[in-house]
Each structure stands twice: as structure tokens, then as C-alpha cells.
PDB file of C-alpha atoms in Angstrom:
ATOM      1  CA  MET A   1     -17.415  17.546   2.938  1.00 33.00           C
ATOM      2  CA  ASN A   2     -15.282  17.572  -0.172  1.00 39.00           C
ATOM      3  CA  PHE A   3     -13.694  20.982  -1.048  1.00 35.00           C
ATOM      4  CA  SER A   4     -12.991  21.569  -4.778  1.00 35.00           C
ATOM      5  CA  GLU A   5     -10.299  23.710  -6.340  1.00 34.00           C
ATOM      6  CA  SER A   6     -12.424  26.876  -6.250  1.00 33.00           C
ATOM      7  CA  ASP A   7     -13.478  26.391  -2.633  1.00 36.00           C
ATOM      8  CA  ALA A   8      -9.904  26.222  -1.570  1.00 37.00           C
ATOM      9  CA  SER A   9      -9.205  29.561  -3.113  1.00 34.00           C
ATOM     10  CA  LYS A  10     -11.851  31.236  -1.290  1.00 40.00           C
ATOM     11  CA  THR A  11     -10.640  30.201   1.970  1.00 42.00           C
ATOM     12  CA  PRO A  12      -8.581  32.724   4.157  1.00 47.00           C
ATOM     13  CA  PRO A  13      -5.236  31.855   4.089  1.00 49.00           C
ATOM     14  CA  GLY A  14      -3.948  30.283   7.301  1.00 53.00           C
ATOM     15  CA  SER A  15      -7.454  28.969   8.350  1.00 67.00           C
ATOM     16  CA  THR A  16      -8.001  25.364   8.687  1.00 79.00           C
ATOM     17  CA  ARG A  17     -10.176  23.595   6.104  1.00 83.00           C
ATOM     18  CA  THR A  18     -11.318  19.640   6.213  1.00 87.00           C
ATOM     19  CA  LEU A  19      -9.722  18.398   2.899  1.00 88.00           C
ATOM     20  CA  LEU A  20     -10.223  14.706   1.161  1.00 91.00           C
ATOM     21  CA  VAL A  21      -6.971  13.351   1.311  1.00 92.00           C
ATOM     22  CA  TRP A  22      -7.183   9.493   0.367  1.00 94.00           C
ATOM     23  CA  ASP A  23      -9.723   8.974  -1.982  1.00 94.00           C
ATOM     24  CA  LEU A  24     -11.952   5.912  -1.467  1.00 95.00           C
ATOM     25  CA  PRO A  25      -9.974   3.480  -3.953  1.00 96.00           C
ATOM     26  CA  THR A  26      -6.919   4.381  -1.837  1.00 96.00           C
ATOM     27  CA  ARG A  27      -8.804   3.728   1.356  1.00 96.00           C
ATOM     28  CA  LEU A  28     -10.401   0.343  -0.106  1.00 97.00           C
ATOM     29  CA  PHE A  29      -6.757  -0.945  -1.422  1.00 97.00           C
ATOM     30  CA  HIS A  30      -5.232  -0.162   1.993  1.00 97.00           C
ATOM     31  CA  TRP A  31      -7.793  -2.117   4.091  1.00 97.00           C
ATOM     32  CA  LEU A  32      -8.292  -5.023   1.627  1.00 98.00           C
ATOM     33  CA  LEU A  33      -4.216  -5.471   1.673  1.00 98.00           C
ATOM     34  CA  VAL A  34      -4.050  -5.481   5.569  1.00 97.00           C
ATOM     35  CA  ILE A  35      -6.616  -8.106   5.734  1.00 98.00           C
ATOM     36  CA  LEU A  36      -5.199 -10.262   2.554  1.00 98.00           C
ATOM     37  CA  VAL A  37      -1.936 -10.068   3.958  1.00 97.00           C
ATOM     38  CA  LEU A  38      -2.681 -11.404   7.620  1.00 97.00           C
ATOM     39  CA  THR A  39      -4.790 -13.974   5.673  1.00 97.00           C
ATOM     40  CA  SER A  40      -1.855 -15.073   3.671  1.00 97.00           C
ATOM     41  CA  PHE A  41       0.572 -15.137   6.595  1.00 96.00           C
ATOM     42  CA  VAL A  42      -1.895 -17.242   8.737  1.00 97.00           C
ATOM     43  CA  THR A  43      -3.277 -19.776   5.843  1.00 96.00           C
ATOM     44  CA  GLY A  44       0.636 -20.183   4.820  1.00 94.00           C
ATOM     45  CA  GLU A  45       1.460 -21.051   8.549  1.00 93.00           C
ATOM     46  CA  LEU A  46      -1.445 -23.328   8.883  1.00 93.00           C
ATOM     47  CA  GLY A  47      -0.448 -25.261   5.659  1.00 90.00           C
ATOM     48  CA  GLY A  48      -2.210 -28.371   4.302  1.00 89.00           C
ATOM     49  CA  LEU A  49      -5.710 -27.843   2.784  1.00 91.00           C
ATOM     50  CA  TRP A  50      -5.352 -23.898   4.051  1.00 94.00           C
ATOM     51  CA  MET A  51      -2.779 -23.672   0.930  1.00 95.00           C
ATOM     52  CA  ARG A  52      -5.924 -23.339  -1.247  1.00 95.00           C
ATOM     53  CA  TYR A  53      -6.686 -20.074   0.289  1.00 96.00           C
ATOM     54  CA  HIS A  54      -3.308 -19.002   0.836  1.00 97.00           C
ATOM     55  CA  LYS A  55      -2.993 -19.288  -3.050  1.00 97.00           C
ATOM     56  CA  LEU A  56      -6.430 -17.307  -3.528  1.00 97.00           C
ATOM     57  CA  SER A  57      -5.192 -14.580  -1.076  1.00 97.00           C
ATOM     58  CA  GLY A  58      -2.019 -14.128  -3.196  1.00 97.00           C
ATOM     59  CA  TYR A  59      -3.878 -13.676  -6.115  1.00 98.00           C
ATOM     60  CA  CYS A  60      -6.019 -11.126  -4.767  1.00 98.00           C
ATOM     61  CA  ILE A  61      -2.867  -9.507  -3.160  1.00 98.00           C
ATOM     62  CA  LEU A  62      -1.223  -9.249  -6.673  1.00 98.00           C
ATOM     63  CA  GLY A  63      -4.436  -7.693  -8.472  1.00 98.00           C
ATOM     64  CA  LEU A  64      -4.398  -5.119  -5.393  1.00 98.00           C
ATOM     65  CA  ILE A  65      -0.868  -4.299  -6.090  1.00 98.00           C
ATOM     66  CA  VAL A  66      -1.325  -4.002  -9.955  1.00 98.00           C
ATOM     67  CA  PHE A  67      -4.153  -1.622  -9.209  1.00 98.00           C
ATOM     68  CA  ARG A  68      -2.170   0.336  -6.916  1.00 98.00           C
ATOM     69  CA  LEU A  69       0.788   0.768  -9.329  1.00 97.00           C
ATOM     70  CA  ALA A  70      -1.485   2.062 -11.645  1.00 97.00           C
ATOM     71  CA  TRP A  71      -3.486   4.262  -9.214  1.00 97.00           C
ATOM     72  CA  GLY A  72       0.055   5.651  -8.210  1.00 96.00           C
ATOM     73  CA  PHE A  73      -0.224   7.718 -11.745  1.00 96.00           C
ATOM     74  CA  VAL A  74      -4.042   8.165 -12.208  1.00 94.00           C
ATOM     75  CA  GLY A  75      -5.425   8.005  -8.992  1.00 92.00           C
ATOM     76  CA  GLY A  76      -6.462  10.766  -6.509  1.00 88.00           C
ATOM     77  CA  GLN A  77      -3.919  14.030  -6.000  1.00 88.00           C
ATOM     78  CA  HIS A  78      -2.364  12.480  -2.754  1.00 91.00           C
ATOM     79  CA  ALA A  79      -2.054   8.855  -3.959  1.00 94.00           C
ATOM     80  CA  ARG A  80       0.029   9.710  -6.984  1.00 95.00           C
ATOM     81  CA  PHE A  81       3.589   8.551  -6.713  1.00 95.00           C
ATOM     82  CA  SER A  82       4.565  12.262  -7.692  1.00 93.00           C
ATOM     83  CA  ALA A  83       3.059  13.701  -4.607  1.00 91.00           C
ATOM     84  CA  PHE A  84       4.995  11.705  -2.301  1.00 91.00           C
ATOM     85  CA  VAL A  85       8.063  10.096  -3.728  1.00 94.00           C
ATOM     86  CA  ARG A  86      10.866  12.723  -3.225  1.00 93.00           C
ATOM     87  CA  GLY A  87      14.749  12.233  -3.580  1.00 94.00           C
ATOM     88  CA  PRO A  88      17.151  11.306  -0.514  1.00 93.00           C
ATOM     89  CA  GLY A  89      17.903  14.926   0.048  1.00 94.00           C
ATOM     90  CA  ALA A  90      14.358  15.617   1.154  1.00 93.00           C
ATOM     91  CA  VAL A  91      14.391  12.249   2.957  1.00 93.00           C
ATOM     92  CA  LEU A  92      17.435  13.193   4.997  1.00 93.00           C
ATOM     93  CA  HIS A  93      16.046  16.841   5.921  1.00 92.00           C
ATOM     94  CA  TYR A  94      12.851  15.257   7.115  1.00 92.00           C
ATOM     95  CA  ALA A  95      14.837  12.914   9.200  1.00 92.00           C
ATOM     96  CA  ARG A  96      17.141  15.483  10.649  1.00 91.00           C
ATOM     97  CA  ASN A  97      14.418  17.680  11.642  1.00 90.00           C
ATOM     98  CA  LEU A  98      11.417  14.793  12.764  1.00 88.00           C
ATOM     99  CA  LEU A  99      11.487  15.885  16.211  1.00 86.00           C
ATOM    100  CA  ARG A 100      11.587  19.316  16.121  1.00 86.00           C
ATOM    101  CA  PRO A 101       8.472  21.277  16.843  1.00 81.00           C
ATOM    102  CA  ASP A 102       8.461  23.551  13.933  1.00 78.00           C
ATOM    103  CA  ALA A 103       9.386  20.315  11.504  1.00 80.00           C
ATOM    104  CA  PRO A 104       7.261  20.715   8.419  1.00 79.00           C
ATOM    105  CA  GLY A 105       4.094  18.690   7.997  1.00 82.00           C
ATOM    106  CA  TYR A 106       2.872  16.909   5.060  1.00 87.00           C
ATOM    107  CA  ILE A 107      -0.771  16.412   4.092  1.00 88.00           C
ATOM    108  CA  GLY A 108      -0.394  13.161   2.609  1.00 90.00           C
ATOM    109  CA  HIS A 109       2.640  10.510   3.070  1.00 93.00           C
ATOM    110  CA  ASN A 110       5.929  12.396   4.264  1.00 93.00           C
ATOM    111  CA  PRO A 111       9.422  11.762   2.351  1.00 93.00           C
ATOM    112  CA  MET A 112      10.119   8.790   4.731  1.00 94.00           C
ATOM    113  CA  GLY A 113       6.708   7.440   4.395  1.00 94.00           C
ATOM    114  CA  GLY A 114       6.579   7.710   0.762  1.00 94.00           C
ATOM    115  CA  TRP A 115       9.642   5.439   0.311  1.00 96.00           C
ATOM    116  CA  SER A 116       8.331   3.078   3.073  1.00 95.00           C
ATOM    117  CA  VAL A 117       4.950   2.617   0.673  1.00 96.00           C
ATOM    118  CA  LEU A 118       7.199   1.786  -2.256  1.00 97.00           C
ATOM    119  CA  ALA A 119       9.121  -0.657  -0.301  1.00 97.00           C
ATOM    120  CA  MET A 120       6.189  -2.237   0.819  1.00 97.00           C
ATOM    121  CA  LEU A 121       4.708  -2.531  -2.585  1.00 97.00           C
ATOM    122  CA  PHE A 122       7.811  -3.904  -3.876  1.00 98.00           C
ATOM    123  CA  ALA A 123       7.952  -6.918  -1.125  1.00 98.00           C
ATOM    124  CA  LEU A 124       4.473  -7.628  -1.657  1.00 98.00           C
ATOM    125  CA  LEU A 125       4.884  -7.688  -5.508  1.00 98.00           C
ATOM    126  CA  VAL A 126       7.775 -10.077  -5.346  1.00 98.00           C
ATOM    127  CA  GLN A 127       6.010 -11.836  -2.681  1.00 98.00           C
ATOM    128  CA  ALA A 128       3.017 -12.534  -4.971  1.00 97.00           C
ATOM    129  CA  ALA A 129       5.204 -13.165  -8.028  1.00 97.00           C
ATOM    130  CA  THR A 130       7.603 -15.756  -6.518  1.00 98.00           C
ATOM    131  CA  GLY A 131       4.604 -17.566  -5.085  1.00 97.00           C
ATOM    132  CA  LEU A 132       2.887 -18.095  -8.518  1.00 97.00           C
ATOM    133  CA  PHE A 133       6.124 -20.333  -9.120  1.00 97.00           C
ATOM    134  CA  ALA A 134       6.995 -21.971  -5.690  1.00 97.00           C
ATOM    135  CA  ASN A 135       6.189 -25.447  -4.363  1.00 95.00           C
ATOM    136  CA  ASP A 136       5.967 -27.319  -1.136  1.00 91.00           C
ATOM    137  CA  ASP A 137       7.466 -30.531  -2.277  1.00 87.00           C
ATOM    138  CA  ILE A 138       4.219 -32.342  -1.091  1.00 86.00           C
ATOM    139  CA  LEU A 139       0.747 -30.782  -2.177  1.00 86.00           C
ATOM    140  CA  THR A 140       1.075 -27.519  -3.437  1.00 91.00           C
ATOM    141  CA  GLU A 141       2.413 -25.648  -6.629  1.00 94.00           C
ATOM    142  CA  GLY A 142       1.815 -22.191  -7.911  1.00 96.00           C
ATOM    143  CA  PRO A 143      -0.100 -22.212 -11.052  1.00 96.00           C
ATOM    144  CA  LEU A 144       2.794 -21.202 -12.870  1.00 97.00           C
ATOM    145  CA  TYR A 145       5.026 -23.939 -11.739  1.00 96.00           C
ATOM    146  CA  PRO A 146       5.169 -25.891 -14.975  1.00 95.00           C
ATOM    147  CA  TRP A 147       6.712 -22.692 -16.465  1.00 96.00           C
ATOM    148  CA  VAL A 148      10.211 -23.283 -15.093  1.00 97.00           C
ATOM    149  CA  SER A 149      12.345 -26.130 -13.850  1.00 96.00           C
ATOM    150  CA  LYS A 150      12.295 -27.613 -10.450  1.00 96.00           C
ATOM    151  CA  ALA A 151      15.427 -26.072  -9.611  1.00 97.00           C
ATOM    152  CA  THR A 152      14.036 -22.616 -10.422  1.00 97.00           C
ATOM    153  CA  SER A 153      10.876 -23.057  -8.372  1.00 97.00           C
ATOM    154  CA  ASP A 154      13.073 -24.154  -5.402  1.00 97.00           C
ATOM    155  CA  LEU A 155      14.995 -21.115  -5.723  1.00 97.00           C
ATOM    156  CA  LEU A 156      12.033 -18.826  -6.222  1.00 97.00           C
ATOM    157  CA  THR A 157      10.488 -20.899  -3.120  1.00 97.00           C
ATOM    158  CA  ARG A 158      13.312 -19.805  -0.706  1.00 97.00           C
ATOM    159  CA  ILE A 159      12.961 -16.231  -1.756  1.00 97.00           C
ATOM    160  CA  HIS A 160       9.208 -16.383  -1.119  1.00 97.00           C
ATOM    161  CA  LEU A 161       9.907 -17.685   2.352  1.00 96.00           C
ATOM    162  CA  LEU A 162      12.884 -15.218   2.776  1.00 97.00           C
ATOM    163  CA  ASN A 163      10.698 -12.272   1.885  1.00 97.00           C
ATOM    164  CA  GLN A 164       8.042 -13.377   4.005  1.00 96.00           C
ATOM    165  CA  GLY A 165      10.626 -11.934   6.788  1.00 95.00           C
ATOM    166  CA  LEU A 166      10.758  -8.349   4.735  1.00 97.00           C
ATOM    167  CA  ILE A 167       7.308  -8.098   4.886  1.00 97.00           C
ATOM    168  CA  LEU A 168       6.906  -8.553   8.345  1.00 96.00           C
ATOM    169  CA  ALA A 169       9.555  -6.249   9.068  1.00 97.00           C
ATOM    170  CA  LEU A 170       8.376  -3.391   7.034  1.00 96.00           C
ATOM    171  CA  ALA A 171       4.691  -3.981   8.732  1.00 96.00           C
ATOM    172  CA  ALA A 172       6.075  -3.663  12.275  1.00 96.00           C
ATOM    173  CA  VAL A 173       7.820  -0.536  11.052  1.00 95.00           C
ATOM    174  CA  HIS A 174       4.848   0.552   9.693  1.00 95.00           C
ATOM    175  CA  VAL A 175       2.800   0.411  13.057  1.00 95.00           C
ATOM    176  CA  MET A 176       5.792   1.781  14.954  1.00 96.00           C
ATOM    177  CA  ALA A 177       5.618   4.943  12.861  1.00 95.00           C
ATOM    178  CA  ILE A 178       2.103   5.119  13.284  1.00 95.00           C
ATOM    179  CA  LEU A 179       2.636   4.939  17.176  1.00 96.00           C
ATOM    180  CA  PHE A 180       5.394   7.478  17.201  1.00 94.00           C
ATOM    181  CA  TYR A 181       3.165   9.935  15.439  1.00 92.00           C
ATOM    182  CA  LEU A 182       0.214   8.973  17.606  1.00 94.00           C
ATOM    183  CA  VAL A 183       1.913   9.497  20.903  1.00 94.00           C
ATOM    184  CA  ILE A 184       4.966  11.550  20.277  1.00 92.00           C
ATOM    185  CA  LYS A 185       3.794  13.980  17.463  1.00 90.00           C
ATOM    186  CA  HIS A 186       0.095  13.858  18.416  1.00 90.00           C
ATOM    187  CA  GLU A 187      -0.969  13.327  14.706  1.00 90.00           C
ATOM    188  CA  ASN A 188      -3.684  10.523  14.094  1.00 92.00           C
ATOM    189  CA  LEU A 189      -2.531   8.800  10.693  1.00 93.00           C
ATOM    190  CA  ILE A 190      -5.247   6.056  11.184  1.00 94.00           C
ATOM    191  CA  ARG A 191      -8.415   8.279  11.239  1.00 95.00           C
ATOM    192  CA  PRO A 192      -7.660   9.640   7.767  1.00 94.00           C
ATOM    193  CA  MET A 193      -7.299   6.201   6.466  1.00 95.00           C
ATOM    194  CA  PHE A 194     -10.627   5.655   7.519  1.00 95.00           C
ATOM    195  CA  THR A 195     -12.598   8.686   6.799  1.00 95.00           C
ATOM    196  CA  GLY A 196     -10.418   9.885   4.043  1.00 92.00           C
ATOM    197  CA  HIS A 197     -10.379  13.533   5.616  1.00 91.00           C
ATOM    198  CA  LYS A 198      -7.835  15.716   7.108  1.00 90.00           C
ATOM    199  CA  SER A 199      -7.941  19.440   8.937  1.00 85.00           C
ATOM    200  CA  TRP A 200      -5.197  21.336   6.995  1.00 82.00           C
ATOM    201  CA  ALA A 201      -3.857  24.779   7.364  1.00 77.00           C
ATOM    202  CA  GLY A 202      -1.810  24.744   4.470  1.00 69.00           C
ATOM    203  CA  GLU A 203      -2.441  25.388   0.802  1.00 72.00           C
ATOM    204  CA  GLU A 204      -3.256  22.008  -0.584  1.00 74.00           C
ATOM    205  CA  GLN A 205      -5.625  20.618  -3.504  1.00 73.00           C
ATOM    206  CA  ALA A 206      -8.108  18.018  -2.087  1.00 73.00           C
ATOM    207  CA  SER A 207      -8.137  14.761  -3.728  1.00 77.00           C
ATOM    208  CA  ALA A 208     -11.103  13.568  -6.071  1.00 79.00           C
ATOM    209  CA  ASN A 209     -12.997  10.158  -5.837  1.00 81.00           C
ATOM    210  CA  ARG A 210     -12.245   8.856  -9.626  1.00 88.00           C
ATOM    211  CA  LEU A 211     -14.496   5.904  -9.114  1.00 93.00           C
ATOM    212  CA  ALA A 212     -15.362   5.098 -12.704  1.00 95.00           C
ATOM    213  CA  ARG A 213     -11.625   5.211 -13.426  1.00 96.00           C
ATOM    214  CA  ALA A 214     -10.755   3.010 -10.146  1.00 96.00           C
ATOM    215  CA  LEU A 215     -13.675   0.534 -11.199  1.00 97.00           C
ATOM    216  CA  LEU A 216     -11.953  -0.038 -14.889  1.00 97.00           C
ATOM    217  CA  ILE A 217      -8.420  -0.198 -13.346  1.00 97.00           C
ATOM    218  CA  ALA A 218      -9.538  -2.764 -10.788  1.00 97.00           C
ATOM    219  CA  GLY A 219     -11.329  -4.695 -13.222  1.00 98.00           C
ATOM    220  CA  LEU A 220      -8.421  -4.903 -16.026  1.00 98.00           C
ATOM    221  CA  SER A 221      -6.225  -5.436 -12.787  1.00 98.00           C
ATOM    222  CA  ALA A 222      -8.420  -8.368 -11.757  1.00 97.00           C
ATOM    223  CA  THR A 223      -8.760  -9.762 -15.474  1.00 98.00           C
ATOM    224  CA  GLY A 224      -4.911  -9.761 -15.914  1.00 97.00           C
ATOM    225  CA  VAL A 225      -4.207 -11.923 -12.867  1.00 97.00           C
ATOM    226  CA  TYR A 226      -7.294 -14.375 -13.438  1.00 97.00           C
ATOM    227  CA  LEU A 227      -6.011 -14.993 -17.013  1.00 97.00           C
ATOM    228  CA  LEU A 228      -2.520 -15.472 -15.714  1.00 96.00           C
ATOM    229  CA  VAL A 229      -3.402 -17.975 -13.194  1.00 95.00           C
ATOM    230  CA  ARG A 230      -6.234 -19.628 -14.509  1.00 90.00           C
TER     231      ARG A 230
END
């Protein structure tokens, strides 16, 4: 059930409503990214002929990251960076009060979670970008390998390999945070990322599924990546 702004205004203060928090494009981005990151990790470890699929997965990840960066400015209410990126003071205040029973809740990403989102997006962007220039000195070269010298390609390859560890660390922190909120704070963060909806008693505006806008941005992102790597 999707509440409009006028519906919310008719809701008695303090009562619980069901709001659309994560719009469909945001949810699809999230789960496609999970699948593609796992695919990239497994195919990269297997090597050999699997590197063809590793490269394809990397292109798709790059397209998704470009889409999400744009969606962070024009997407649904709670998918926008302005809704969850807060300053250091807000992050420290949230961290200090995290275990308090009366700690403030957030319908979308909390201040710490917001910065973890940015960290993951940045790490994946670095990974996809360096992969375009990387080589394995055997069979595989990124599509932009001819654009740089061998020394530069080797440097970017090392960054690509080292950054993989950072992505795994960020993913582990993400999973541990989900378990912490589920077990300690009794808040299920996984279900809303499937359904999009969350029960909320505060004064918040629901997101909207801007599907036509999302399709346009996704098409432009995919086209841009295709033209870059073909």
C-alpha cells in the first residue's frame, strides 16, 4: 500500500503507517548488485575462461553504479543522498546513542549507514574503473588497456586486486550491521529491501516509484558503459 502525501496528512499523529521507503528501482539495484558482486568474485577466483564472465559482470556493475549515482539525486525520497548523508556530528551522535533504548530511529539509512553506502559505492566504482585498464599477463586485458602504458596498467591492476579486499571488508561490515540490528535492536532491515515498505509512526513522506525516470537513467547508463567498453 502506497500512501501519498495527502494520505499521510490524514493519519493521526503517533499512529503507525505503512510507507513505501525503498522504491522499486532502488531495490532492483541493491539485489542485482549483490548478485553481480558475488559473480565477479567467484569468476575472478576461478580465472581462465571464466574471466570473460568476470569482465561482463564488471561492466554491469559499472552501469549499476552510474545509475545509482544519478538516482541518488533524482530517485525516490529515501534513495536520495540528501536524505541520508549527514555530517560528522550527526554520525558521532548516532554512534554514541546507538545502544540506548530511546535512540532516534531512521526510516531510511541512519547516519552511519549512509556513509557505509557511499563507501561501498566508491569502492565498487574504483573496482570497476580499474578493471577497465587491468591485465593478468596471460589472457585477459581490460577493454581500455591499450589506452595506457603497461606500467600504468600494472599499477591499476594492483589497485584492482587490493581494492577487492576492501570490498569484502565493507560487505562483511554490512552483514554484521544487519545482524546487529536484527538481534540487538530487533529491527529487520532485510524485509523492507524486498517489499519496499516499512511500518513507521513518525512524520515521514513516502517514496514514489518513478519507473519511467528510472528506465531512462538505466538506459543511458547502460548505453554509456557499452560505448565505453565495446
